[in-house]
Amino acid sequence: MLFVEGLAMLRQLIGQVQELLDLYGTPLPPPLPTAPLPYIFHHQPPTILAPPPQLHNDRWCYMDLEEKASEDDCYDLVMRGGKFKMLGPPTKRSRKERKLPESPSNKTMEEEIWKEFPEDLHEAVIARLPVAAFFRFRSVCQKWNSLLTSNSFSLQCSQLPQPPQPWFYTRTHENVNTGAMYDPVAGKWHHPTAPAIPTKMILLPVAAAGGLVCFLDIGHRSFYVCNPLTKSFKELKGRSVKVWSRVAVGMMSLNQSGYRIMWVGSDGEYEVYDSKTDTWTCPGNIPASVKLPLSLNFRSQAVTVDGWMYFLRSDPDGIVGYDVANGIWKQFTVPAPVHLSDQSLAECGGRIMLVGLLTKNAATCVCIWELQKMTLLWKEVDRMPNVWCLEFYGKHIKMSCLGNRGLLMLSLRSKMMNRLVTYDVFRKEWFKVPNCVLPHSRKRQWIACGTAFHPCLTAKA
C-alpha cells in the first residue's frame, strides 16, 4: 500500500516538474551533468559545492511550508507567472480528448515501468521543484526527507541556475522572533513555526548572500548566519574591535563556497569575517582621501557589485566603496536628488540604483534612479504610477527598502497605513504585495524590517 502511494506521489511530482518545464523552458539534464548550467543573472560561473563535511553540531529543523495545501493549491503554486497573477485550474477537455479508463493490465504495466525509474533521476527531478513543493514532497518517504544532507543532492542543486526572483525574509512588530517569508512568484507568505535561530535575543536581518541571511542582535554585539529554510545556523565569533554603536553591514558569497561579512562604523572602524577561516580581520585603515566621519545611511543596505561593497553616505552625499579582495577604499561624491528622503541603494545586473521618496508640497512619490558611471550623477529611470501615489497625498509617509537586488520590496507607512509593494527593475513593473496575515488569524502583521535572499536548500551556515 505504501509503495503504491509513493508511486502516486512520484507521478504527481513528475507532472509538476513537467509543468515547470513547459512554463519556464528549462530542459531536464542527465542525472549528474559534467558541465554546469548557465546562471540567469550572474556573470560569474556557478559554484560547485564541495561535499559537506560530517554533521556534528549542526541543528536541522526543516521548515514547515505545507500549510495543508490541496492539490489545487499545488497546481496554483507552480503555475503562477512572473507577473504574479493567479492561473486557474486546468480547463476541462472535450469528450474526444478524454481518455478511456485504464484497464487493470495497463495499470499493472505502468507500475512496473515506474518501478524501474532510475534512482539517480529522483534527485535530478526533485532538485527542480519549487521550494514550497519540495517541503511537501519530502514527506513521501524517509529517503526523500534526508535529501538535504545528501552530497549528491547538493551537487544537483549547485548545478542549477539561481532562481530569477529572490524571496524576502522579514520581521514583524507582532512576531519578531519567527518572522515571515514572502515568495513573489507564488505571491504567498510563509510563516515558520519555529525561530530561525534558537535565542531569546531580538535579531534583525541586515544582509544576505548565497541563500543565507545575516542577523545582528539589537545591541549590535553578536552576528548570526542562518538558512531560513532549513534552520541551519551559526553564531559568529566575537569581534576583535568592540564597537557597540550602529554599524552598516554587507555580505557576499565566495566562488568556492563560503561567504564574507563586513561591518563598518561611522568613525571608520571596520572588520571583515571570512567563513573559511572563521575569523574577523581588520585589513587596514581607511585612507585619508575618504572623509571621516562617514555619516553612513544605516537605513540603506549595502550592495555588492564585482567584488566591491558599496555603502550609502551623506556629508558629502555619495557612496563609499570597499574592494573586499584587495582591501582598497574609494569615495564617490554623487549629489542627491532634491526633495529626496528615505533613500536606499539597490543593485540590478551590476548597475547601482537608488530608490527614495520625492516629496514636494503635499505630493509624495516613489522614484528610481540609476548611477551614471561617466558623470557620477543619478538619472531618474522610473517612478511609481500616479494612481498609487494619490493614496499618499497629504500624508507623512516613511519608506524602507527591504530587498535591493533586482526585485525591490518597499514598505510605505503612515499612522493609519502600511503598504508593501515590489518593483521589478528589469521589467520596470510595480506590484502590490498581499497583506501578511498569520495562519488561522485575520490580524494583519506590520513589517518592521527585512532583506532579500535567494532560497537555497543546501546552503549551510
CSV table of C-alpha atoms in Angstrom, one decimal:
chain,number,residue,atom,x,y,z
A,1,MET,CA,0.0,0.0,0.0
A,2,LEU,CA,2.8,2.4,0.9
A,3,PHE,CA,4.6,1.5,-2.3
A,4,VAL,CA,1.5,2.4,-4.4
A,5,GLU,CA,1.1,5.7,-2.6
A,6,GLY,CA,4.7,6.5,-3.1
A,7,LEU,CA,4.3,5.8,-6.8
A,8,ALA,CA,1.3,8.1,-7.0
A,9,MET,CA,3.2,10.9,-5.3
A,10,LEU,CA,6.1,10.4,-7.6
A,11,ARG,CA,3.9,10.6,-10.7
A,12,GLN,CA,2.4,13.8,-9.3
A,13,LEU,CA,5.9,15.1,-8.7
A,14,ILE,CA,6.9,14.3,-12.3
A,15,GLY,CA,3.8,16.1,-13.5
A,16,GLN,CA,4.6,19.3,-11.6
A,17,VAL,CA,8.1,19.3,-13.0
A,18,GLN,CA,6.8,18.8,-16.5
A,19,GLU,CA,4.5,21.8,-15.9
A,20,LEU,CA,7.6,23.8,-14.8
A,21,LEU,CA,9.5,22.8,-18.0
A,22,ASP,CA,6.5,23.9,-20.1
A,23,LEU,CA,6.3,27.2,-18.3
A,24,TYR,CA,10.0,28.1,-18.0
A,25,GLY,CA,11.5,26.1,-20.8
A,26,THR,CA,14.3,24.6,-18.6
A,27,PRO,CA,15.4,21.2,-20.0
A,28,LEU,CA,16.0,18.3,-17.7
A,29,PRO,CA,19.7,17.4,-18.0
A,30,PRO,CA,21.3,14.0,-17.3
A,31,PRO,CA,21.5,12.8,-13.7
A,32,LEU,CA,24.9,14.4,-13.0
A,33,PRO,CA,25.9,16.7,-15.8
A,34,THR,CA,29.6,17.3,-16.1
A,35,ALA,CA,29.2,21.0,-17.3
A,36,PRO,CA,27.3,23.4,-15.1
A,37,LEU,CA,24.2,25.1,-16.3
A,38,PRO,CA,24.4,28.9,-17.0
A,39,TYR,CA,23.2,31.3,-14.4
A,40,ILE,CA,20.3,33.6,-15.2
A,41,PHE,CA,21.7,36.8,-13.6
A,42,HIS,CA,25.2,36.0,-12.5
A,43,HIS,CA,28.0,36.9,-14.9
A,44,GLN,CA,30.4,34.6,-12.9
A,45,PRO,CA,30.4,30.8,-13.4
A,46,PRO,CA,28.3,28.9,-11.0
A,47,THR,CA,29.8,27.4,-7.9
A,48,ILE,CA,30.2,23.6,-7.5
A,49,LEU,CA,29.8,22.9,-3.8
A,50,ALA,CA,32.2,20.5,-2.3
A,51,PRO,CA,30.7,17.6,-0.4
A,52,PRO,CA,29.7,18.8,3.0
A,53,PRO,CA,31.6,17.5,6.0
A,54,GLN,CA,30.2,15.2,8.5
A,55,LEU,CA,27.5,16.8,10.5
A,56,HIS,CA,28.4,17.2,14.2
A,57,ASN,CA,26.9,20.3,15.8
A,58,ASP,CA,24.6,21.4,13.0
A,59,ARG,CA,20.9,21.6,14.1
A,60,TRP,CA,18.4,20.8,11.4
A,61,CYS,CA,14.8,21.8,11.9
A,62,TYR,CA,13.1,21.7,8.5
A,63,MET,CA,10.7,24.5,7.7
A,64,ASP,CA,7.0,23.7,7.5
A,65,LEU,CA,5.7,25.0,4.2
A,66,GLU,CA,2.9,22.6,3.8
A,67,GLU,CA,0.1,24.6,5.3
A,68,LYS,CA,-2.3,21.8,4.4
A,69,ALA,CA,-2.3,22.6,0.8
A,70,SER,CA,-4.7,20.8,-1.5
A,71,GLU,CA,-4.0,19.5,-5.0
A,72,ASP,CA,-5.4,22.7,-6.4
A,73,ASP,CA,-3.0,24.8,-4.3
A,74,CYS,CA,-0.1,22.7,-5.5
A,75,TYR,CA,-1.0,23.4,-9.1
A,76,ASP,CA,-1.7,27.0,-8.4
A,77,LEU,CA,1.8,27.5,-6.8
A,78,VAL,CA,3.6,26.1,-9.9
A,79,MET,CA,1.6,27.9,-12.5
A,80,ARG,CA,1.9,31.4,-11.2
A,81,GLY,CA,3.9,33.5,-13.7
A,82,GLY,CA,6.4,36.4,-13.5
A,83,LYS,CA,3.6,38.9,-13.3
A,84,PHE,CA,2.2,37.3,-10.1
A,85,LYS,CA,-1.2,36.6,-11.5
A,86,MET,CA,-3.1,33.5,-10.5
A,87,LEU,CA,-3.8,31.0,-13.1
A,88,GLY,CA,-6.9,28.9,-12.6
A,89,PRO,CA,-7.2,25.1,-12.6
A,90,PRO,CA,-6.8,23.2,-15.8
A,91,THR,CA,-9.6,23.7,-18.4
A,92,LYS,CA,-11.9,20.7,-19.0
A,93,ARG,CA,-11.1,18.6,-22.0
A,94,SER,CA,-13.7,17.7,-24.6
A,95,ARG,CA,-15.1,14.3,-24.7
A,96,LYS,CA,-13.0,13.4,-27.7
A,97,GLU,CA,-9.8,14.3,-25.8
A,98,ARG,CA,-10.8,12.4,-22.7
A,99,LYS,CA,-9.0,9.1,-22.3
A,100,LEU,CA,-10.9,5.9,-21.5
A,101,PRO,CA,-10.3,4.4,-18.1
A,102,GLU,CA,-7.2,2.3,-18.0
A,103,SER,CA,-7.6,-1.4,-17.7
A,104,PRO,CA,-6.1,-3.3,-14.8
A,105,SER,CA,-3.4,-4.7,-17.1
A,106,ASN,CA,-2.4,-1.2,-18.2
A,107,LYS,CA,-2.2,-0.2,-14.5
A,108,THR,CA,0.0,-3.1,-13.7
A,109,MET,CA,2.3,-2.4,-16.6
A,110,GLU,CA,2.5,1.3,-15.6
A,111,GLU,CA,3.5,0.4,-12.1
A,112,GLU,CA,6.2,-1.9,-13.5
A,113,ILE,CA,7.5,0.9,-15.6
A,114,TRP,CA,7.7,3.3,-12.6
A,115,LYS,CA,9.3,0.6,-10.6
A,116,GLU,CA,12.2,0.7,-12.9
A,117,PHE,CA,12.6,4.5,-12.7
A,118,PRO,CA,16.3,5.1,-12.1
A,119,GLU,CA,17.1,6.1,-8.6
A,120,ASP,CA,19.6,8.8,-9.6
A,121,LEU,CA,16.9,10.6,-11.6
A,122,HIS,CA,14.8,11.0,-8.4
A,123,GLU,CA,17.2,13.7,-7.1
A,124,ALA,CA,17.5,15.4,-10.5
A,125,VAL,CA,13.7,15.8,-10.6
A,126,ILE,CA,13.2,16.8,-7.0
A,127,ALA,CA,16.0,19.4,-7.2
A,128,ARG,CA,14.0,21.2,-9.9
A,129,LEU,CA,10.8,21.5,-7.8
A,130,PRO,CA,9.7,24.9,-6.3
A,131,VAL,CA,10.9,25.3,-2.8
A,132,ALA,CA,7.5,25.0,-1.2
A,133,ALA,CA,6.7,21.9,-3.3
A,134,PHE,CA,9.9,20.3,-2.2
A,135,PHE,CA,8.9,20.6,1.5
A,136,ARG,CA,5.6,18.9,0.7
A,137,PHE,CA,7.1,16.0,-1.2
A,138,ARG,CA,9.8,15.3,1.4
A,139,SER,CA,7.0,13.7,3.5
A,140,VAL,CA,6.7,10.9,0.9
A,141,CYS,CA,9.4,8.7,2.5
A,142,GLN,CA,12.3,8.8,4.8
A,143,LYS,CA,14.8,8.8,1.9
A,144,TRP,CA,13.4,12.0,0.3
A,145,ASN,CA,13.2,13.6,3.8
A,146,SER,CA,17.0,13.1,4.1
A,147,LEU,CA,17.9,14.7,0.8
A,148,LEU,CA,19.0,17.9,2.5
A,149,THR,CA,22.0,16.1,3.9
A,150,SER,CA,22.8,14.2,0.7
A,151,ASN,CA,26.1,15.0,-1.1
A,152,SER,CA,24.7,14.0,-4.5
A,153,PHE,CA,21.6,16.2,-4.0
A,154,SER,CA,23.7,19.1,-3.0
A,155,LEU,CA,25.6,18.6,-6.3
A,156,GLN,CA,22.4,18.5,-8.2
A,157,CYS,CA,21.2,21.8,-6.7
A,158,SER,CA,24.6,23.5,-7.2
A,159,GLN,CA,24.4,22.8,-11.0
A,160,LEU,CA,21.0,24.6,-11.3
A,161,PRO,CA,20.7,28.3,-12.2
A,162,GLN,CA,19.9,30.6,-9.4
A,163,PRO,CA,16.2,31.4,-9.1
A,164,PRO,CA,15.3,34.5,-11.1
A,165,GLN,CA,13.3,36.0,-8.2
A,166,PRO,CA,14.6,36.3,-4.6
A,167,TRP,CA,12.5,35.7,-1.6
A,168,PHE,CA,12.1,38.2,1.2
A,169,TYR,CA,12.8,37.4,4.9
A,170,THR,CA,11.0,39.9,7.2
A,171,ARG,CA,10.4,40.5,10.8
A,172,THR,CA,7.1,41.8,12.0
A,173,HIS,CA,6.3,44.0,15.0
A,174,GLU,CA,3.8,41.4,16.4
A,175,ASN,CA,6.0,38.3,15.8
A,176,VAL,CA,9.6,39.5,16.0
A,177,ASN,CA,11.2,36.1,16.8
A,178,THR,CA,10.0,33.8,13.9
A,179,GLY,CA,9.5,36.3,11.1
A,180,ALA,CA,7.8,35.7,7.8
A,181,MET,CA,9.0,34.9,4.3
A,182,TYR,CA,7.4,36.2,1.0
A,183,ASP,CA,7.6,34.2,-2.3
A,184,PRO,CA,6.9,36.8,-5.1
A,185,VAL,CA,6.4,34.2,-7.8
A,186,ALA,CA,3.7,32.4,-5.8
A,187,GLY,CA,2.5,35.7,-4.3
A,188,LYS,CA,2.4,33.9,-1.0
A,189,TRP,CA,3.6,34.5,2.6
A,190,HIS,CA,5.2,31.6,4.5
A,191,HIS,CA,5.3,31.6,8.3
A,192,PRO,CA,7.9,29.4,10.0
A,193,THR,CA,6.6,27.5,13.0
A,194,ALA,CA,9.9,27.9,14.9
A,195,PRO,CA,12.5,30.7,15.2
A,196,ALA,CA,15.3,30.6,12.6
A,197,ILE,CA,17.9,30.9,15.4
A,198,PRO,CA,17.2,29.5,18.9
A,199,THR,CA,17.9,32.6,21.0
A,200,LYS,CA,15.9,34.9,23.2
A,201,MET,CA,17.6,38.0,21.9
A,202,ILE,CA,15.9,40.1,19.3
A,203,LEU,CA,17.8,39.6,16.0
A,204,LEU,CA,17.4,41.9,12.9
A,205,PRO,CA,18.1,40.7,9.4
A,206,VAL,CA,20.8,43.0,8.0
A,207,ALA,CA,22.3,41.3,4.9
A,208,ALA,CA,22.1,38.1,2.8
A,209,ALA,CA,24.1,36.1,0.2
A,210,GLY,CA,24.2,32.6,-1.2
A,211,GLY,CA,20.9,31.5,0.4
A,212,LEU,CA,22.0,32.6,3.9
A,213,VAL,CA,20.8,35.6,5.9
A,214,CYS,CA,23.0,37.5,8.3
A,215,PHE,CA,21.4,38.7,11.6
A,216,LEU,CA,22.7,41.3,14.1
A,217,ASP,CA,21.3,41.5,17.6
A,218,ILE,CA,19.6,44.7,18.7
A,219,GLY,CA,22.5,45.6,20.9
A,220,HIS,CA,24.9,45.4,18.0
A,221,ARG,CA,27.1,42.9,19.7
A,222,SER,CA,26.7,39.4,18.1
A,223,PHE,CA,26.3,38.3,14.5
A,224,TYR,CA,24.5,35.1,13.4
A,225,VAL,CA,24.1,33.4,10.0
A,226,CYS,CA,21.2,31.2,9.1
A,227,ASN,CA,19.5,29.4,6.3
A,228,PRO,CA,15.8,30.4,6.9
A,229,LEU,CA,14.5,27.3,5.1
A,230,THR,CA,16.4,24.6,6.9
A,231,LYS,CA,17.3,26.4,10.1
A,232,SER,CA,21.0,25.7,9.7
A,233,PHE,CA,22.6,28.4,11.8
A,234,LYS,CA,25.9,29.6,13.3
A,235,GLU,CA,26.8,32.3,15.8
A,236,LEU,CA,29.9,34.1,14.6
A,237,LYS,CA,32.9,34.6,16.8
A,238,GLY,CA,33.2,37.8,18.8
A,239,ARG,CA,34.6,40.8,17.0
A,240,SER,CA,38.1,41.9,17.9
A,241,VAL,CA,37.1,45.6,17.6
A,242,LYS,CA,34.5,46.4,20.3
A,243,VAL,CA,32.1,48.9,18.7
A,244,TRP,CA,28.6,48.8,20.1
A,245,SER,CA,27.2,51.8,18.1
A,246,ARG,CA,25.2,51.3,14.9
A,247,VAL,CA,27.1,49.7,12.0
A,248,ALA,CA,26.4,49.2,8.3
A,249,VAL,CA,26.7,45.5,7.2
A,250,GLY,CA,27.4,43.9,3.8
A,251,MET,CA,27.6,40.2,2.8
A,252,MET,CA,28.9,38.5,-0.3
A,253,SER,CA,29.1,34.9,-1.4
A,254,LEU,CA,32.5,33.4,-2.5
A,255,ASN,CA,33.1,31.5,-5.7
A,256,GLN,CA,34.4,28.3,-4.0
A,257,SER,CA,31.6,28.2,-1.3
A,258,GLY,CA,31.7,30.2,1.8
A,259,TYR,CA,30.9,33.9,2.4
A,260,ARG,CA,32.3,37.1,3.8
A,261,ILE,CA,30.6,39.6,6.0
A,262,MET,CA,31.8,43.2,6.6
A,263,TRP,CA,30.7,45.8,9.1
A,264,VAL,CA,31.8,49.5,9.1
A,265,GLY,CA,31.0,52.3,11.6
A,266,SER,CA,30.8,56.0,11.0
A,267,ASP,CA,34.1,56.7,12.7
A,268,GLY,CA,36.0,54.4,10.3
A,269,GLU,CA,36.3,51.2,12.2
A,270,TYR,CA,35.6,48.1,10.2
A,271,GLU,CA,36.2,44.3,10.1
A,272,VAL,CA,35.7,41.5,7.6
A,273,TYR,CA,34.6,38.0,8.5
A,274,ASP,CA,35.7,35.0,6.4
A,275,SER,CA,33.7,31.8,6.8
A,276,LYS,CA,36.6,29.7,5.5
A,277,THR,CA,38.9,30.7,8.4
A,278,ASP,CA,36.1,31.5,10.8
A,279,THR,CA,37.9,34.8,11.8
A,280,TRP,CA,37.4,38.5,11.9
A,281,THR,CA,40.2,40.6,10.5
A,282,CYS,CA,40.9,44.3,10.1
A,283,PRO,CA,42.9,44.5,6.8
A,284,GLY,CA,44.0,48.1,7.2
A,285,ASN,CA,42.9,51.7,7.9
A,286,ILE,CA,40.6,53.9,5.8
A,287,PRO,CA,42.8,56.3,3.7
A,288,ALA,CA,42.9,60.0,4.3
A,289,SER,CA,41.2,60.6,1.0
A,290,VAL,CA,37.9,59.2,2.5
A,291,LYS,CA,36.3,61.9,4.7
A,292,LEU,CA,35.6,61.0,8.3
A,293,PRO,CA,33.1,60.6,9.9
A,294,LEU,CA,31.5,58.6,7.1
A,295,SER,CA,27.9,59.7,8.0
A,296,LEU,CA,26.6,56.4,6.8
A,297,ASN,CA,22.9,55.9,6.0
A,298,PHE,CA,22.1,52.9,8.3
A,299,ARG,CA,18.6,52.6,6.8
A,300,SER,CA,20.2,51.6,3.5
A,301,GLN,CA,21.5,48.1,3.0
A,302,ALA,CA,24.9,47.6,1.3
A,303,VAL,CA,25.1,46.4,-2.3
A,304,THR,CA,27.8,44.1,-3.9
A,305,VAL,CA,29.0,44.6,-7.4
A,306,ASP,CA,32.0,42.8,-8.9
A,307,GLY,CA,33.6,42.1,-5.5
A,308,TRP,CA,33.1,45.7,-4.2
A,309,MET,CA,30.8,46.5,-1.3
A,310,TYR,CA,29.1,49.9,-1.6
A,311,PHE,CA,27.6,51.9,1.3
A,312,LEU,CA,25.4,55.0,1.1
A,313,ARG,CA,26.6,58.1,2.9
A,314,SER,CA,25.9,61.8,3.4
A,315,ASP,CA,28.1,64.9,4.1
A,316,PRO,CA,29.1,64.7,1.3
A,317,ASP,CA,26.3,62.9,-0.5
A,318,GLY,CA,27.6,59.9,-2.3
A,319,ILE,CA,28.9,56.3,-2.0
A,320,VAL,CA,31.8,54.6,-0.2
A,321,GLY,CA,33.2,51.5,-1.8
A,322,TYR,CA,35.4,48.7,-0.5
A,323,ASP,CA,37.3,46.1,-2.6
A,324,VAL,CA,37.0,43.1,-0.3
A,325,ALA,CA,39.7,41.0,-2.1
A,326,ASN,CA,42.3,43.7,-2.2
A,327,GLY,CA,41.4,45.9,0.8
A,328,ILE,CA,41.0,49.2,-1.2
A,329,TRP,CA,38.7,52.0,-0.2
A,330,LYS,CA,37.2,54.6,-2.6
A,331,GLN,CA,34.8,57.5,-2.1
A,332,PHE,CA,32.4,58.7,-4.8
A,333,THR,CA,30.7,62.1,-4.4
A,334,VAL,CA,27.3,61.9,-6.0
A,335,PRO,CA,24.8,64.8,-5.4
A,336,ALA,CA,21.5,63.5,-4.1
A,337,PRO,CA,18.3,64.5,-6.0
A,338,VAL,CA,16.4,67.4,-4.5
A,339,HIS,CA,13.5,66.9,-2.2
A,340,LEU,CA,14.7,63.3,-1.5
A,341,SER,CA,14.1,61.3,1.7
A,342,ASP,CA,14.3,57.7,2.9
A,343,GLN,CA,16.8,56.8,0.1
A,344,SER,CA,18.4,53.3,-0.2
A,345,LEU,CA,20.9,51.7,-2.5
A,346,ALA,CA,19.9,48.9,-4.8
A,347,GLU,CA,21.6,46.7,-7.4
A,348,CYS,CA,20.5,45.1,-10.6
A,349,GLY,CA,22.7,43.3,-13.1
A,350,GLY,CA,25.8,45.1,-12.0
A,351,ARG,CA,24.1,48.6,-12.1
A,352,ILE,CA,23.9,50.7,-8.9
A,353,MET,CA,20.4,52.1,-8.3
A,354,LEU,CA,18.8,54.4,-5.8
A,355,VAL,CA,15.2,54.3,-4.6
A,356,GLY,CA,13.7,57.0,-2.4
A,357,LEU,CA,10.7,59.3,-1.8
A,358,LEU,CA,10.3,62.6,-3.6
A,359,THR,CA,8.1,65.0,-1.6
A,360,LYS,CA,7.1,68.4,-2.8
A,361,ASN,CA,4.3,70.4,-1.1
A,362,ALA,CA,1.7,67.7,-0.2
A,363,ALA,CA,2.6,65.3,-3.0
A,364,THR,CA,4.8,62.2,-2.4
A,365,CYS,CA,6.1,59.7,-5.0
A,366,VAL,CA,8.5,56.8,-5.0
A,367,CYS,CA,11.2,57.2,-7.7
A,368,ILE,CA,14.0,55.0,-9.1
A,369,TRP,CA,17.4,56.4,-10.2
A,370,GLU,CA,20.4,54.7,-11.9
A,371,LEU,CA,24.0,55.9,-11.2
A,372,GLN,CA,25.7,57.1,-14.4
A,373,LYS,CA,29.3,55.9,-14.2
A,374,MET,CA,30.8,58.5,-16.5
A,375,THR,CA,29.2,61.6,-14.9
A,376,LEU,CA,28.6,60.2,-11.3
A,377,LEU,CA,25.1,61.6,-11.4
A,378,TRP,CA,21.8,60.0,-10.6
A,379,LYS,CA,19.4,59.6,-13.6
A,380,GLU,CA,15.7,59.0,-12.9
A,381,VAL,CA,14.6,55.9,-14.8
A,382,ASP,CA,11.1,55.2,-13.3
A,383,ARG,CA,8.6,56.3,-10.7
A,384,MET,CA,5.5,54.7,-9.1
A,385,PRO,CA,2.2,55.1,-11.0
A,386,ASN,CA,0.4,58.3,-10.3
A,387,VAL,CA,-2.8,56.4,-9.3
A,388,TRP,CA,-0.9,54.7,-6.5
A,389,CYS,CA,0.8,57.9,-5.4
A,390,LEU,CA,-2.6,59.7,-4.9
A,391,GLU,CA,-3.0,57.5,-1.8
A,392,PHE,CA,-0.1,59.3,-0.2
A,393,TYR,CA,-1.3,62.8,-0.8
A,394,GLY,CA,-1.2,64.9,2.3
A,395,LYS,CA,0.2,62.1,4.5
A,396,HIS,CA,3.5,61.9,6.3
A,397,ILE,CA,5.0,58.8,4.6
A,398,LYS,CA,8.0,56.8,5.7
A,399,MET,CA,9.6,54.3,3.4
A,400,SER,CA,12.1,51.5,3.9
A,401,CYS,CA,13.6,49.2,1.3
A,402,LEU,CA,13.5,45.5,2.5
A,403,GLY,CA,15.2,44.0,-0.6
A,404,ASN,CA,17.5,45.6,-3.0
A,405,ARG,CA,18.5,43.0,-5.7
A,406,GLY,CA,16.7,43.2,-9.0
A,407,LEU,CA,13.4,42.9,-7.3
A,408,LEU,CA,12.8,45.6,-4.6
A,409,MET,CA,10.4,45.3,-1.8
A,410,LEU,CA,9.3,48.7,-0.3
A,411,SER,CA,7.4,49.3,2.9
A,412,LEU,CA,5.4,52.5,2.9
A,413,ARG,CA,4.0,53.6,6.3
A,414,SER,CA,2.0,56.3,7.9
A,415,LYS,CA,-0.1,56.5,11.1
A,416,MET,CA,-3.0,54.6,9.5
A,417,MET,CA,-1.4,52.9,6.6
A,418,ASN,CA,1.1,50.1,5.9
A,419,ARG,CA,1.6,49.2,2.2
A,420,LEU,CA,4.0,46.7,0.7
A,421,VAL,CA,4.9,46.9,-3.0
A,422,THR,CA,7.6,45.3,-5.1
A,423,TYR,CA,9.3,46.8,-8.1
A,424,ASP,CA,11.0,44.7,-10.9
A,425,VAL,CA,13.9,46.8,-12.0
A,426,PHE,CA,14.4,44.8,-15.3
A,427,ARG,CA,10.8,44.9,-16.4
A,428,LYS,CA,10.0,48.3,-14.8
A,429,GLU,CA,6.8,46.8,-13.3
A,430,TRP,CA,5.2,47.6,-9.9
A,431,PHE,CA,3.2,45.0,-7.9
A,432,LYS,CA,1.2,45.2,-4.7
A,433,VAL,CA,2.1,42.7,-2.1
A,434,PRO,CA,-0.8,40.8,-0.3
A,435,ASN,CA,-1.2,41.5,3.4
A,436,CYS,CA,1.0,39.5,5.8
A,437,VAL,CA,-1.6,37.6,7.9
A,438,LEU,CA,-0.7,34.7,10.3
A,439,PRO,CA,-2.4,31.4,9.6
A,440,HIS,CA,-5.8,31.0,11.3
A,441,SER,CA,-5.9,34.7,12.0
A,442,ARG,CA,-7.3,37.8,10.4
A,443,LYS,CA,-4.9,40.2,12.0
A,444,ARG,CA,-2.5,41.9,9.5
A,445,GLN,CA,1.1,41.9,10.5
A,446,TRP,CA,3.1,45.1,10.3
A,447,ILE,CA,6.5,44.6,8.7
A,448,ALA,CA,9.4,46.1,10.7
A,449,CYS,CA,12.5,45.1,8.7
A,450,GLY,CA,13.8,42.5,6.2
A,451,THR,CA,16.1,41.6,3.4
A,452,ALA,CA,16.1,39.7,0.1
A,453,PHE,CA,17.7,36.3,-0.3
A,454,HIS,CA,17.7,33.6,-2.9
A,455,PRO,CA,16.3,30.4,-1.4
A,456,CYS,CA,18.8,27.5,-1.4
A,457,LEU,CA,18.0,24.2,0.1
A,458,THR,CA,21.6,23.1,0.6
A,459,ALA,CA,23.3,26.3,1.8
A,460,LYS,CA,24.9,25.7,5.2
A,461,ALA,CA,25.9,28.4,7.7
